[in-house]
PDB file of C-alpha atoms (C1' of nucleotides) in Angstrom:
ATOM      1  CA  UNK A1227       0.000   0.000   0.000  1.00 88.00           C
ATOM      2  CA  UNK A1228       2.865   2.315   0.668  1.00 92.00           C
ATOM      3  CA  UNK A1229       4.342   2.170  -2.740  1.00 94.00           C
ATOM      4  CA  UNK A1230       0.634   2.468  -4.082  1.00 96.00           C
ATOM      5  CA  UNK A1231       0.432   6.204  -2.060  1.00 98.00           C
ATOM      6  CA  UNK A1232       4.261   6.695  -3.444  1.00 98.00           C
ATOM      7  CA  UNK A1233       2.948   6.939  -7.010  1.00 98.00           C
ATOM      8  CA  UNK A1234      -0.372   8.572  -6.170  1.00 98.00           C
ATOM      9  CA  UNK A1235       0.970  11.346  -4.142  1.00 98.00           C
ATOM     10  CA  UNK A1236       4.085  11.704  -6.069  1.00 98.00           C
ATOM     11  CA  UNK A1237       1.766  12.121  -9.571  1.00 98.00           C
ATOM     12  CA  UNK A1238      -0.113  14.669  -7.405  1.00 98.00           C
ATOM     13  CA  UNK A1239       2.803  16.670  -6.896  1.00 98.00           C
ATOM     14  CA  UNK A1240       3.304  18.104 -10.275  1.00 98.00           C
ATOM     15  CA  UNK A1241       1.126  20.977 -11.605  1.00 98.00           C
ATOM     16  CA  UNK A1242       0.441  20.191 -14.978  1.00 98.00           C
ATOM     17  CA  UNK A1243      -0.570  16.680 -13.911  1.00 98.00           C
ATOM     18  CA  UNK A1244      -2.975  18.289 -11.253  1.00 98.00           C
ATOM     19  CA  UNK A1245      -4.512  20.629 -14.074  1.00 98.00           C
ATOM     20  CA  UNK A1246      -4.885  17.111 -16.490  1.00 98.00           C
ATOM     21  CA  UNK A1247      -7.042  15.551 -13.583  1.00 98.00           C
ATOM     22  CA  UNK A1248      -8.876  18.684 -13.133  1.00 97.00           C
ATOM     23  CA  UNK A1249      -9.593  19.012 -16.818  1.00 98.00           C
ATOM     24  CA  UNK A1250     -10.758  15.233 -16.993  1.00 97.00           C
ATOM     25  CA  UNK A1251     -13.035  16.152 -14.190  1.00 96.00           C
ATOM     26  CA  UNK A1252     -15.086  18.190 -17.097  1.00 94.00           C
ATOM     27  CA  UNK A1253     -15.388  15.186 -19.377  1.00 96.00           C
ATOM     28  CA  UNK A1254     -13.139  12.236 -20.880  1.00 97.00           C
ATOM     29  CA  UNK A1255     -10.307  13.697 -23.371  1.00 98.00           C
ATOM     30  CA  UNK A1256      -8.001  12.176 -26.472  1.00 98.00           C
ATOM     31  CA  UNK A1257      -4.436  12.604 -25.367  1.00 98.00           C
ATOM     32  CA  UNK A1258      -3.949  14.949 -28.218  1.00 98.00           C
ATOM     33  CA  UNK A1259      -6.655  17.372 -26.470  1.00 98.00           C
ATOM     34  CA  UNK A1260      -5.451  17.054 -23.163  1.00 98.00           C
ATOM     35  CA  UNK A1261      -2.194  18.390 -24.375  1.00 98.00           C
ATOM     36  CA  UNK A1262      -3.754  21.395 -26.552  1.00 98.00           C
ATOM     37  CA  UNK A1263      -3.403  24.072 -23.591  1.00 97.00           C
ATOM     38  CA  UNK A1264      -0.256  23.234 -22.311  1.00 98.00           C
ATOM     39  CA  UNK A1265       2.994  24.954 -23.641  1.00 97.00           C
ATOM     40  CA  UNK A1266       5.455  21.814 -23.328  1.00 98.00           C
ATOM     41  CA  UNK A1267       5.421  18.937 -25.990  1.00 98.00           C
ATOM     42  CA  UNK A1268       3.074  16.071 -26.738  1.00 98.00           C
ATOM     43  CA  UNK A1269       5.304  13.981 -25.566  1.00 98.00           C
ATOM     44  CA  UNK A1270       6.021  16.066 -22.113  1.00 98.00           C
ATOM     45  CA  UNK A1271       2.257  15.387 -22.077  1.00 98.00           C
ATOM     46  CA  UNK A1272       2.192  11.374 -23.022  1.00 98.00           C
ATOM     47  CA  UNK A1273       5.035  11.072 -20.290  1.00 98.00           C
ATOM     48  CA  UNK A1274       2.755  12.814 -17.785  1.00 98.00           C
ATOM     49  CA  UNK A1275      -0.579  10.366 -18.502  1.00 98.00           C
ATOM     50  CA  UNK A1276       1.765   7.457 -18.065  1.00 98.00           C
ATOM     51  CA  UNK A1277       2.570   8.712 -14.684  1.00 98.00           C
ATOM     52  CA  UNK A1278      -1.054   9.619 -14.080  1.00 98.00           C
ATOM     53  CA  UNK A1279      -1.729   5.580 -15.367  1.00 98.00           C
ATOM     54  CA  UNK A1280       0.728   4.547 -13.134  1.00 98.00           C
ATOM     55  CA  UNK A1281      -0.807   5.441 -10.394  1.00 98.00           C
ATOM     56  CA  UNK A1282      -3.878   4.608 -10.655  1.00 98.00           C
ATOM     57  CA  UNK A1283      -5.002   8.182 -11.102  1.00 98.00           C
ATOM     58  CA  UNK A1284      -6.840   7.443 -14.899  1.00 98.00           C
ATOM     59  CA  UNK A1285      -7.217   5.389 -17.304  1.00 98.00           C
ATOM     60  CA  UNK A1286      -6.621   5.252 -20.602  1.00 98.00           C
ATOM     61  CA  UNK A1287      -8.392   2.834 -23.531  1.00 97.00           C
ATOM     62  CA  UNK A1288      -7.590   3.107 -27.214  1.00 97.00           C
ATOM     63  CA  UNK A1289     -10.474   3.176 -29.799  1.00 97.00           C
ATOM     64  CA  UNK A1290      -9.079   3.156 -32.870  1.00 96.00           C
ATOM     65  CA  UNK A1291      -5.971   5.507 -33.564  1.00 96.00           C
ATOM     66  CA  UNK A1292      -7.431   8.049 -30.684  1.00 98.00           C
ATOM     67  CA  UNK A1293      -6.524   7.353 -26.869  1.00 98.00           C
ATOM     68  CA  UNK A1294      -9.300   8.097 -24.165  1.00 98.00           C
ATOM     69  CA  UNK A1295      -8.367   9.029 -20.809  1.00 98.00           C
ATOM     70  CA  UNK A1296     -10.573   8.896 -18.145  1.00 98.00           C
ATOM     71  CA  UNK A1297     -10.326   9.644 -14.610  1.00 97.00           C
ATOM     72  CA  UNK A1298     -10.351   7.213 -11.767  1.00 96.00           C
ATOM     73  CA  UNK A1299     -11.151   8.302  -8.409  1.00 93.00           C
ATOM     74  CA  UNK A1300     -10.426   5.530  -7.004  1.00 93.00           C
ATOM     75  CA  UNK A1301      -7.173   6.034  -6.310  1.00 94.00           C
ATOM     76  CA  UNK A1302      -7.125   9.874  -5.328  1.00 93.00           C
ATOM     77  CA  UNK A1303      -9.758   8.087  -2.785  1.00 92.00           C
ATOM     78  CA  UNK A1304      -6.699   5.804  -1.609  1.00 93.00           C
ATOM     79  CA  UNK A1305      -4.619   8.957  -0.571  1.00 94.00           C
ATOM     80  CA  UNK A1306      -7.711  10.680   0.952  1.00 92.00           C
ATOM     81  CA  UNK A1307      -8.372   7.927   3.057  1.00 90.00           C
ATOM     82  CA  UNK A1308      -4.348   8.068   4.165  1.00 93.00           C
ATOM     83  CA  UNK A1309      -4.947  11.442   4.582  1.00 93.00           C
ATOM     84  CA  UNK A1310      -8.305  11.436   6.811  1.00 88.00           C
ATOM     85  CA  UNK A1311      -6.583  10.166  10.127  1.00 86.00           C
ATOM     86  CA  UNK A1312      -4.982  13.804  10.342  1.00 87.00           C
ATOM     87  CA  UNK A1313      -7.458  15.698   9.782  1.00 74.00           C
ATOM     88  CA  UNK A1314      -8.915  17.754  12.686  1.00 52.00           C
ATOM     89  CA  UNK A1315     -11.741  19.146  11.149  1.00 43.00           C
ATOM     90  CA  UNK A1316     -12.945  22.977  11.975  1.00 46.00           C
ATOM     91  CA  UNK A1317     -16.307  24.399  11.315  1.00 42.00           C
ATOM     92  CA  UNK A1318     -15.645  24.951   7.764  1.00 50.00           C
ATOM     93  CA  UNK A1319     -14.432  21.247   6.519  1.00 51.00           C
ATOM     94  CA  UNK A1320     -18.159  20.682   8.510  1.00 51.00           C
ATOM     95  CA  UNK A1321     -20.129  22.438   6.396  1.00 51.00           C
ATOM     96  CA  UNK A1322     -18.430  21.139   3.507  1.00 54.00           C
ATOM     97  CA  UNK A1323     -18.903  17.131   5.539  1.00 52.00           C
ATOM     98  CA  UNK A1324     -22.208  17.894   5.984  1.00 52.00           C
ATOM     99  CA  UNK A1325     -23.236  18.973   2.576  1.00 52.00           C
ATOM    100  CA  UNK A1326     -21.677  15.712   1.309  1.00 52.00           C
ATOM    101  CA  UNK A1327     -23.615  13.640   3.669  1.00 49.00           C
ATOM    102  CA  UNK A1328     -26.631  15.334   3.206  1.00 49.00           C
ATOM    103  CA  UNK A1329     -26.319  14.872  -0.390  1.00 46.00           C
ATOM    104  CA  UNK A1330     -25.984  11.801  -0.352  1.00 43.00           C
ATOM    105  CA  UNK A1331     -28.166  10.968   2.705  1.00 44.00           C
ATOM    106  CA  UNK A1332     -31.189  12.162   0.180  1.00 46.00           C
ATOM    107  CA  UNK A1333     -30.514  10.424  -2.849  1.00 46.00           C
ATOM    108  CA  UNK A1334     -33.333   8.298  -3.298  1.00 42.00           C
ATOM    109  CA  UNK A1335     -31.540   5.063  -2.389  1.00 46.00           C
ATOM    110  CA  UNK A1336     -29.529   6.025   0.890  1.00 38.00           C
ATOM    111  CA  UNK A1337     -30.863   5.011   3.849  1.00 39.00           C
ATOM    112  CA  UNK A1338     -30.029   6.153   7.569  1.00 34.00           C
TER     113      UNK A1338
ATOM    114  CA  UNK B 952      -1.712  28.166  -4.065  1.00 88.00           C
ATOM    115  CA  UNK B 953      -0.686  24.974  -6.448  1.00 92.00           C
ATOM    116  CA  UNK B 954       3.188  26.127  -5.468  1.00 94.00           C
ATOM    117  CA  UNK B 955       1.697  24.872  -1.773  1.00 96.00           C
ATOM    118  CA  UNK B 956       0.304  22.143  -3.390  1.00 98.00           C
ATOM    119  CA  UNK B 957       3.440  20.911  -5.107  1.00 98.00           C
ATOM    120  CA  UNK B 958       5.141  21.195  -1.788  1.00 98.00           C
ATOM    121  CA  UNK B 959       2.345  19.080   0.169  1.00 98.00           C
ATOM    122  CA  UNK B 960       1.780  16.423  -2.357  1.00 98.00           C
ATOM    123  CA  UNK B 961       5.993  16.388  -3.128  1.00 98.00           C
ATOM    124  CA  UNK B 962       6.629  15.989   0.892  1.00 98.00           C
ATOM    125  CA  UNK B 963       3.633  13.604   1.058  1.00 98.00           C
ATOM    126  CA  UNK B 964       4.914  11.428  -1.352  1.00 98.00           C
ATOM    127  CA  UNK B 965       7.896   9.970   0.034  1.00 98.00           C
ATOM    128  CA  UNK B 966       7.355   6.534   2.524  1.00 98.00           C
ATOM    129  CA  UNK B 967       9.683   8.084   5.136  1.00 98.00           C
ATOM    130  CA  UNK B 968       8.018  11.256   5.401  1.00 98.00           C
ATOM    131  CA  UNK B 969       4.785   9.671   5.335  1.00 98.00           C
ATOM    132  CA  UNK B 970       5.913   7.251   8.534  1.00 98.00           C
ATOM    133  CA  UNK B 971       6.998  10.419  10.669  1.00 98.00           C
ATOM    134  CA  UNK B 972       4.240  12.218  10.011  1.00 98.00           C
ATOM    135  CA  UNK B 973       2.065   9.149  11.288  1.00 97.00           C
ATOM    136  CA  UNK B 974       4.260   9.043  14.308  1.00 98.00           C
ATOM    137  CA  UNK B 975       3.837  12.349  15.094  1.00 97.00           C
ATOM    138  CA  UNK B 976       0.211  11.890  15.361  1.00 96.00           C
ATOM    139  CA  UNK B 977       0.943   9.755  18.297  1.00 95.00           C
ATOM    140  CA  UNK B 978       3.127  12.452  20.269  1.00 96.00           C
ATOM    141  CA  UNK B 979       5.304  15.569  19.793  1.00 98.00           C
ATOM    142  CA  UNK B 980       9.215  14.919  19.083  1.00 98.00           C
ATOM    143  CA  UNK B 981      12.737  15.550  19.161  1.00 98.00           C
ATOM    144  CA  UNK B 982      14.949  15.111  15.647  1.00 98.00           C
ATOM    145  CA  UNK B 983      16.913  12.767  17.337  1.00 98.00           C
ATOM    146  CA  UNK B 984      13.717  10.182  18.798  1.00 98.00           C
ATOM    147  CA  UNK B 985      12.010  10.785  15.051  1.00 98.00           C
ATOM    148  CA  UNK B 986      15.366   8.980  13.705  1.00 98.00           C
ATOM    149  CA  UNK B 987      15.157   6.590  16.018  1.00 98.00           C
ATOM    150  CA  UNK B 988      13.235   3.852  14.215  1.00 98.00           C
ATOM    151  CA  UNK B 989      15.074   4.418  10.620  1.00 98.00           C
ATOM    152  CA  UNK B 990      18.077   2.855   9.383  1.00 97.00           C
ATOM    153  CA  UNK B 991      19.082   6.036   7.575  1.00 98.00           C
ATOM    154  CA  UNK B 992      21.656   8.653   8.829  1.00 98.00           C
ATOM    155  CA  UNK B 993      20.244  11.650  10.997  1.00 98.00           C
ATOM    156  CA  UNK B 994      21.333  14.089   8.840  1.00 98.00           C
ATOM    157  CA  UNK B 995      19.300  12.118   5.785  1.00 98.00           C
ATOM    158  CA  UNK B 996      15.920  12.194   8.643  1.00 98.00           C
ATOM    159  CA  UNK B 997      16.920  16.255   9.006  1.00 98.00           C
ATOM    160  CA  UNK B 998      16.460  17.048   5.783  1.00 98.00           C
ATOM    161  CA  UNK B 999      13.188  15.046   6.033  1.00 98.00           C
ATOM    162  CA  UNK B1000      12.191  17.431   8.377  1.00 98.00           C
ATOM    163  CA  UNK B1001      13.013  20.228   6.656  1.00 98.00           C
ATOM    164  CA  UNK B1002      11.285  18.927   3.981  1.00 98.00           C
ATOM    165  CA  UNK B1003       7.601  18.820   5.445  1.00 98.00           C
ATOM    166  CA  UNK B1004       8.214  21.897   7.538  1.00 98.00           C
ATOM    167  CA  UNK B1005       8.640  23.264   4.390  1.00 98.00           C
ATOM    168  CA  UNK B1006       5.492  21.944   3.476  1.00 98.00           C
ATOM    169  CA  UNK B1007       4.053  23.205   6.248  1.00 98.00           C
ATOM    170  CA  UNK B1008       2.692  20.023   7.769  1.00 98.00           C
ATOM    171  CA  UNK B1009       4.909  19.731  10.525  1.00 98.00           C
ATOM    172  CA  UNK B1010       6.324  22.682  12.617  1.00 98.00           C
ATOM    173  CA  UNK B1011       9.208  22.891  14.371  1.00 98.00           C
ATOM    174  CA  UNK B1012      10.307  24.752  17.842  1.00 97.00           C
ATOM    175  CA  UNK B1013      13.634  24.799  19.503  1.00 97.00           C
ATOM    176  CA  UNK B1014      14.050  24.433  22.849  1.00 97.00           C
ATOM    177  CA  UNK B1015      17.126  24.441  24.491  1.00 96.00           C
ATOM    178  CA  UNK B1016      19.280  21.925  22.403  1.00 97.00           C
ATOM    179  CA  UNK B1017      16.344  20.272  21.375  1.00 98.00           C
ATOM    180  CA  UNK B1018      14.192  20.982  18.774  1.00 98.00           C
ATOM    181  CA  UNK B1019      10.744  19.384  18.852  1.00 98.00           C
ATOM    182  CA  UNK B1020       8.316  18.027  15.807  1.00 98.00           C
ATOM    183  CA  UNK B1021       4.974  18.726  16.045  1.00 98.00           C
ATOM    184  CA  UNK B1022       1.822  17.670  13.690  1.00 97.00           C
ATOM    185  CA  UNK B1023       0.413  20.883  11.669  1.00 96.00           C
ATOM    186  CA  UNK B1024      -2.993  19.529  10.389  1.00 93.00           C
ATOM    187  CA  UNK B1025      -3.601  22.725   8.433  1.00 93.00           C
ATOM    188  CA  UNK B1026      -1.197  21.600   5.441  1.00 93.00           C
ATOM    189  CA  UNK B1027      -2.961  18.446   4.898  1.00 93.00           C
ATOM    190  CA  UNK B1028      -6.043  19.850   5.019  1.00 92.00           C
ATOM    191  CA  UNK B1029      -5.155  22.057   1.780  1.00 93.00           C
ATOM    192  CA  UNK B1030      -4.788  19.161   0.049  1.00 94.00           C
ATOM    193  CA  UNK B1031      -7.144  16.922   1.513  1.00 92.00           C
ATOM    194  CA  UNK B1032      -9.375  19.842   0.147  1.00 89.00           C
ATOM    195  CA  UNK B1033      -7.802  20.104  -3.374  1.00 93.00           C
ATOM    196  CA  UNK B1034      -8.881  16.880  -3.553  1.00 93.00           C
ATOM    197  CA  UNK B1035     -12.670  16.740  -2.139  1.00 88.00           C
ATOM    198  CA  UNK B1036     -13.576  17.947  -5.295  1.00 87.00           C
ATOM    199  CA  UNK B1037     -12.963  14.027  -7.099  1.00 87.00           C
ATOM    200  CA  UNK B1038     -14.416  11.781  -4.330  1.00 74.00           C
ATOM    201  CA  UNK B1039     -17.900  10.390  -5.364  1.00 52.00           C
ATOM    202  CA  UNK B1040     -18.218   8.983  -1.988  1.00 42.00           C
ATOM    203  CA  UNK B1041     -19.513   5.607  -1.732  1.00 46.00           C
ATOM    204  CA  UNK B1042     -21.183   3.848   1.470  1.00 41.00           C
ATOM    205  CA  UNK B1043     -17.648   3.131   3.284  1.00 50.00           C
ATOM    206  CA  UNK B1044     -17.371   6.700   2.802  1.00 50.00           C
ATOM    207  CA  UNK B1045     -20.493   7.759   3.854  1.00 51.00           C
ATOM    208  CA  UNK B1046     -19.734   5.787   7.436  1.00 50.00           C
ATOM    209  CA  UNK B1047     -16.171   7.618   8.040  1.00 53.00           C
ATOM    210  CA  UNK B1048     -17.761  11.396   7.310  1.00 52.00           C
ATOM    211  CA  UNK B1049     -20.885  10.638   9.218  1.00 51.00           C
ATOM    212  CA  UNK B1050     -19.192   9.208  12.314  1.00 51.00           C
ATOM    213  CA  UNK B1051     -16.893  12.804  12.210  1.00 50.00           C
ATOM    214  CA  UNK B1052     -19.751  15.200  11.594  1.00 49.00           C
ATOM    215  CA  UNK B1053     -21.733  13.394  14.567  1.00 48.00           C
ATOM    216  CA  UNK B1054     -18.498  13.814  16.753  1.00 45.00           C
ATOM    217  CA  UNK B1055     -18.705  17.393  16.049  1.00 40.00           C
ATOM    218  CA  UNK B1056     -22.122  18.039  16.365  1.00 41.00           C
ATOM    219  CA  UNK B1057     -22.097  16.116  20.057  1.00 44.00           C
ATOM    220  CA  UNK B1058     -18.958  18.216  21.503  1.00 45.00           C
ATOM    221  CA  UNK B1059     -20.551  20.948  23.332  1.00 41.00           C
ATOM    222  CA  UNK B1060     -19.304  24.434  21.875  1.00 45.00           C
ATOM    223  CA  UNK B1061     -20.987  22.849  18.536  1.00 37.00           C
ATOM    224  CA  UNK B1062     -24.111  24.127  17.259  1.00 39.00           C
ATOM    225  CA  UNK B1063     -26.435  22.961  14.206  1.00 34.00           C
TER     226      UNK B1063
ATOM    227  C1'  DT C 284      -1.990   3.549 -52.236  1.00 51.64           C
ATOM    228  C1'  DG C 285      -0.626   7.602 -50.017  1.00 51.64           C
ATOM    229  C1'  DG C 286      -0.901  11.401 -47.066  1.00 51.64           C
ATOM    230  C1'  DA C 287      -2.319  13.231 -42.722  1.00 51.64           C
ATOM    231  C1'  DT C 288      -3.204  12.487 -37.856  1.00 51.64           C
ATOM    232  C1'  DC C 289      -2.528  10.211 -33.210  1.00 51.64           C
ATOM    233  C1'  DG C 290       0.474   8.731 -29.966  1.00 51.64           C
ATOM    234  C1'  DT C 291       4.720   6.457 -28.239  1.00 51.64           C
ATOM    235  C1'  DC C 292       9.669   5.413 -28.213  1.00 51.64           C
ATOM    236  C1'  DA C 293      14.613   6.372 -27.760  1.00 51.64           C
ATOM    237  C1'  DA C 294      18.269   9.115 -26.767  1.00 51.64           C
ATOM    238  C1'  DC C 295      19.672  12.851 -24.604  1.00 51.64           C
ATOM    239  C1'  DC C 296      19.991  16.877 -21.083  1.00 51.64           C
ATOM    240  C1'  DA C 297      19.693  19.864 -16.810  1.00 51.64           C
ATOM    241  C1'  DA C 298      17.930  20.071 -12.436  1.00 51.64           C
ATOM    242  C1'  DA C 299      16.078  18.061  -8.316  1.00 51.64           C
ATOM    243  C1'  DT C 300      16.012  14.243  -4.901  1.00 51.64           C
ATOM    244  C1'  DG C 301      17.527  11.181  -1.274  1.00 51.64           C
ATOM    245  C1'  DG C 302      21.304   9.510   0.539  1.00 51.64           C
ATOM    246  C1'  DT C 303      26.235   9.563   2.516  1.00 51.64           C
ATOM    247  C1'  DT C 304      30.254  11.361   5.479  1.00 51.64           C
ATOM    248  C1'  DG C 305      32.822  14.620   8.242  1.00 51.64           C
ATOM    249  C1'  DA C 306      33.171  18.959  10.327  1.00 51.64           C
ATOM    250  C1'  DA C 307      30.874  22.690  12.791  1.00 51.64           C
ATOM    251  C1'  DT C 308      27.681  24.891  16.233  1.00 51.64           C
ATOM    252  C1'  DA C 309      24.964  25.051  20.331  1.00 51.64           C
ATOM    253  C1'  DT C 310      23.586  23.628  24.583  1.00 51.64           C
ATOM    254  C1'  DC C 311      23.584  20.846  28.687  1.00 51.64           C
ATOM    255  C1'  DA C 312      25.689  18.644  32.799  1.00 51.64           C
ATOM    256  C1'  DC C 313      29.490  17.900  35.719  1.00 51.64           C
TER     257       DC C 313
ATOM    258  C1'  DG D 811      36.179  24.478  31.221  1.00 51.64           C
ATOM    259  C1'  DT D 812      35.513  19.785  29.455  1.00 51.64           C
ATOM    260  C1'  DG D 813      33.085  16.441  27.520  1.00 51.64           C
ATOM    261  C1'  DA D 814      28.867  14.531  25.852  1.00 51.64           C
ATOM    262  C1'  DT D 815      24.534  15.327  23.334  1.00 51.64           C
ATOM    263  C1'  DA D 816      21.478  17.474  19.660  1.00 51.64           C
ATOM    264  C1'  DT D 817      21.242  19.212  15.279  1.00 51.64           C
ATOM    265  C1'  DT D 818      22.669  21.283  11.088  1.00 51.64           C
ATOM    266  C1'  DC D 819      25.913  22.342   7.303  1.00 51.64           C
ATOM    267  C1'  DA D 820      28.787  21.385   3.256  1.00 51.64           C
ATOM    268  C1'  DA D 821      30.429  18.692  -0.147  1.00 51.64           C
ATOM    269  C1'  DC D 822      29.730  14.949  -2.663  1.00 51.64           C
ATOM    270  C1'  DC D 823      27.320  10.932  -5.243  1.00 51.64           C
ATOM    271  C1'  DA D 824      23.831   8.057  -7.855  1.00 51.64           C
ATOM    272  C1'  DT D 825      19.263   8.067  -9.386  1.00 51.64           C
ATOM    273  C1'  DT D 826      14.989  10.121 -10.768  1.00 51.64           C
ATOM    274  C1'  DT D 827      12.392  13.677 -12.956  1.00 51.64           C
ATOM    275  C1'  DG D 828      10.572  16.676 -16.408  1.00 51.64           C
ATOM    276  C1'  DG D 829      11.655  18.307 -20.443  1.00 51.64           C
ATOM    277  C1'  DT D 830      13.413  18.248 -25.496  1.00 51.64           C
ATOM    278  C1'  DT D 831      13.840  16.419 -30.440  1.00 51.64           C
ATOM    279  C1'  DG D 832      13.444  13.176 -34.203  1.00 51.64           C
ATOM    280  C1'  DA D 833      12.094   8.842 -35.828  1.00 51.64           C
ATOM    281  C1'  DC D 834       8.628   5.354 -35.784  1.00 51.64           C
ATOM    282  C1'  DG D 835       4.131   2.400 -35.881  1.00 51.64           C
ATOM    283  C1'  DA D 836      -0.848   2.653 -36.345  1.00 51.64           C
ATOM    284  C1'  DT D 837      -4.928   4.204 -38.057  1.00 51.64           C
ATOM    285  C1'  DC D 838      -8.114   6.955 -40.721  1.00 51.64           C
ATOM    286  C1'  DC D 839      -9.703   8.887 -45.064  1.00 51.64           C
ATOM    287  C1'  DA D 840      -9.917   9.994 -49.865  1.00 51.64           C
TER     288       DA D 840
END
DNA sequence: TGGATCGTCAACCAAATGGTTGAATATCAC
DNA sequence: GTGATATTCAACCATTTGGTTGACGATCCA
């Protein structure tokens, strides 16, 4: 499990690779796209989704000559889990607990 | 803000870090007791230090000759928050947030 | 078939990382 | 003051990282 939080937290720790998960929050992207705002080369890019892979963080499934990459939550779930034993929380991580729970408390399937 | 980030995740993501940080959860410590447990050199577990003070999840005061390690929650909640935004949270979830907010709400300064 | 597009690979480079050792600086305790 | 303890500093080393470029293998389309 350690080296599994190794790669996650060390894929976190990198900007651009922060702004790909962020973008792939909005919707599934071809590798070429996912490069388009970035200044550094495809390559730079394709380097950065194998990291991303790597960890867990996406996934990635060819169709044809076009690569999708998807996120995975799964993982970034791994390292928040990790992370929850050190959290104190203060009023304002409440709010945000309690929207979450709330949420989720109403959805027509949840049950107390 | 993702300069902070990059620190936090980049401190985070080493195993050695990770292990003092969980030990300093336990109790507040001197350089020389946080080395204790690691085969590596104390001027290697130093630089650790420096590391996630950098980071801002630990702090660290001198007293006397010592200087002592404490646990700064505030750091990891930064990126704990960062990433909030990916968790669909599923039932296991839903137990761990649930059991907080309800610690919360049943400590006596808190209010609905 | 042939040209354009998508993405990776390989080789290379500079900078950062995690480690070492040995010397240096404080502070404490006698 | 002397010696032991606590910690950092400086120089060094091997490896990893994030980037580049150019060539390459697939795939689409016309």
């Amino acid at each position: 499990m350690t080296q599994k939080l190794d790669a996650i937290f060390q894929a976190l720790a990198d900007p651009t690779r922060r702004a790909i998960l962020v973008m792939l929050l909005e919707d599934d992207m071809a590798v070429t796209d996912v490069a388009a705002p970035f200044e550094i080369s495809l390559a730079a890019i394709s380097k950065h989704l194998g990291v991303l892979t790597q960890a867990g963080l996406i996934q990635q499934e060819r169709r044809g000559r076009v690569k999708w990459c998807k996120l995975d939550p799964s993982a970034m779930h791994d390292a928040w889990n990790w992370m929850h034993g050190f959290g104190q929380f203060d009023q304002t991580d409440l709010d945000a607990l309690e929207l979450s729970v709330e949420a989720l408390l109403s959805e027509p399937t949840a049950q107390k």
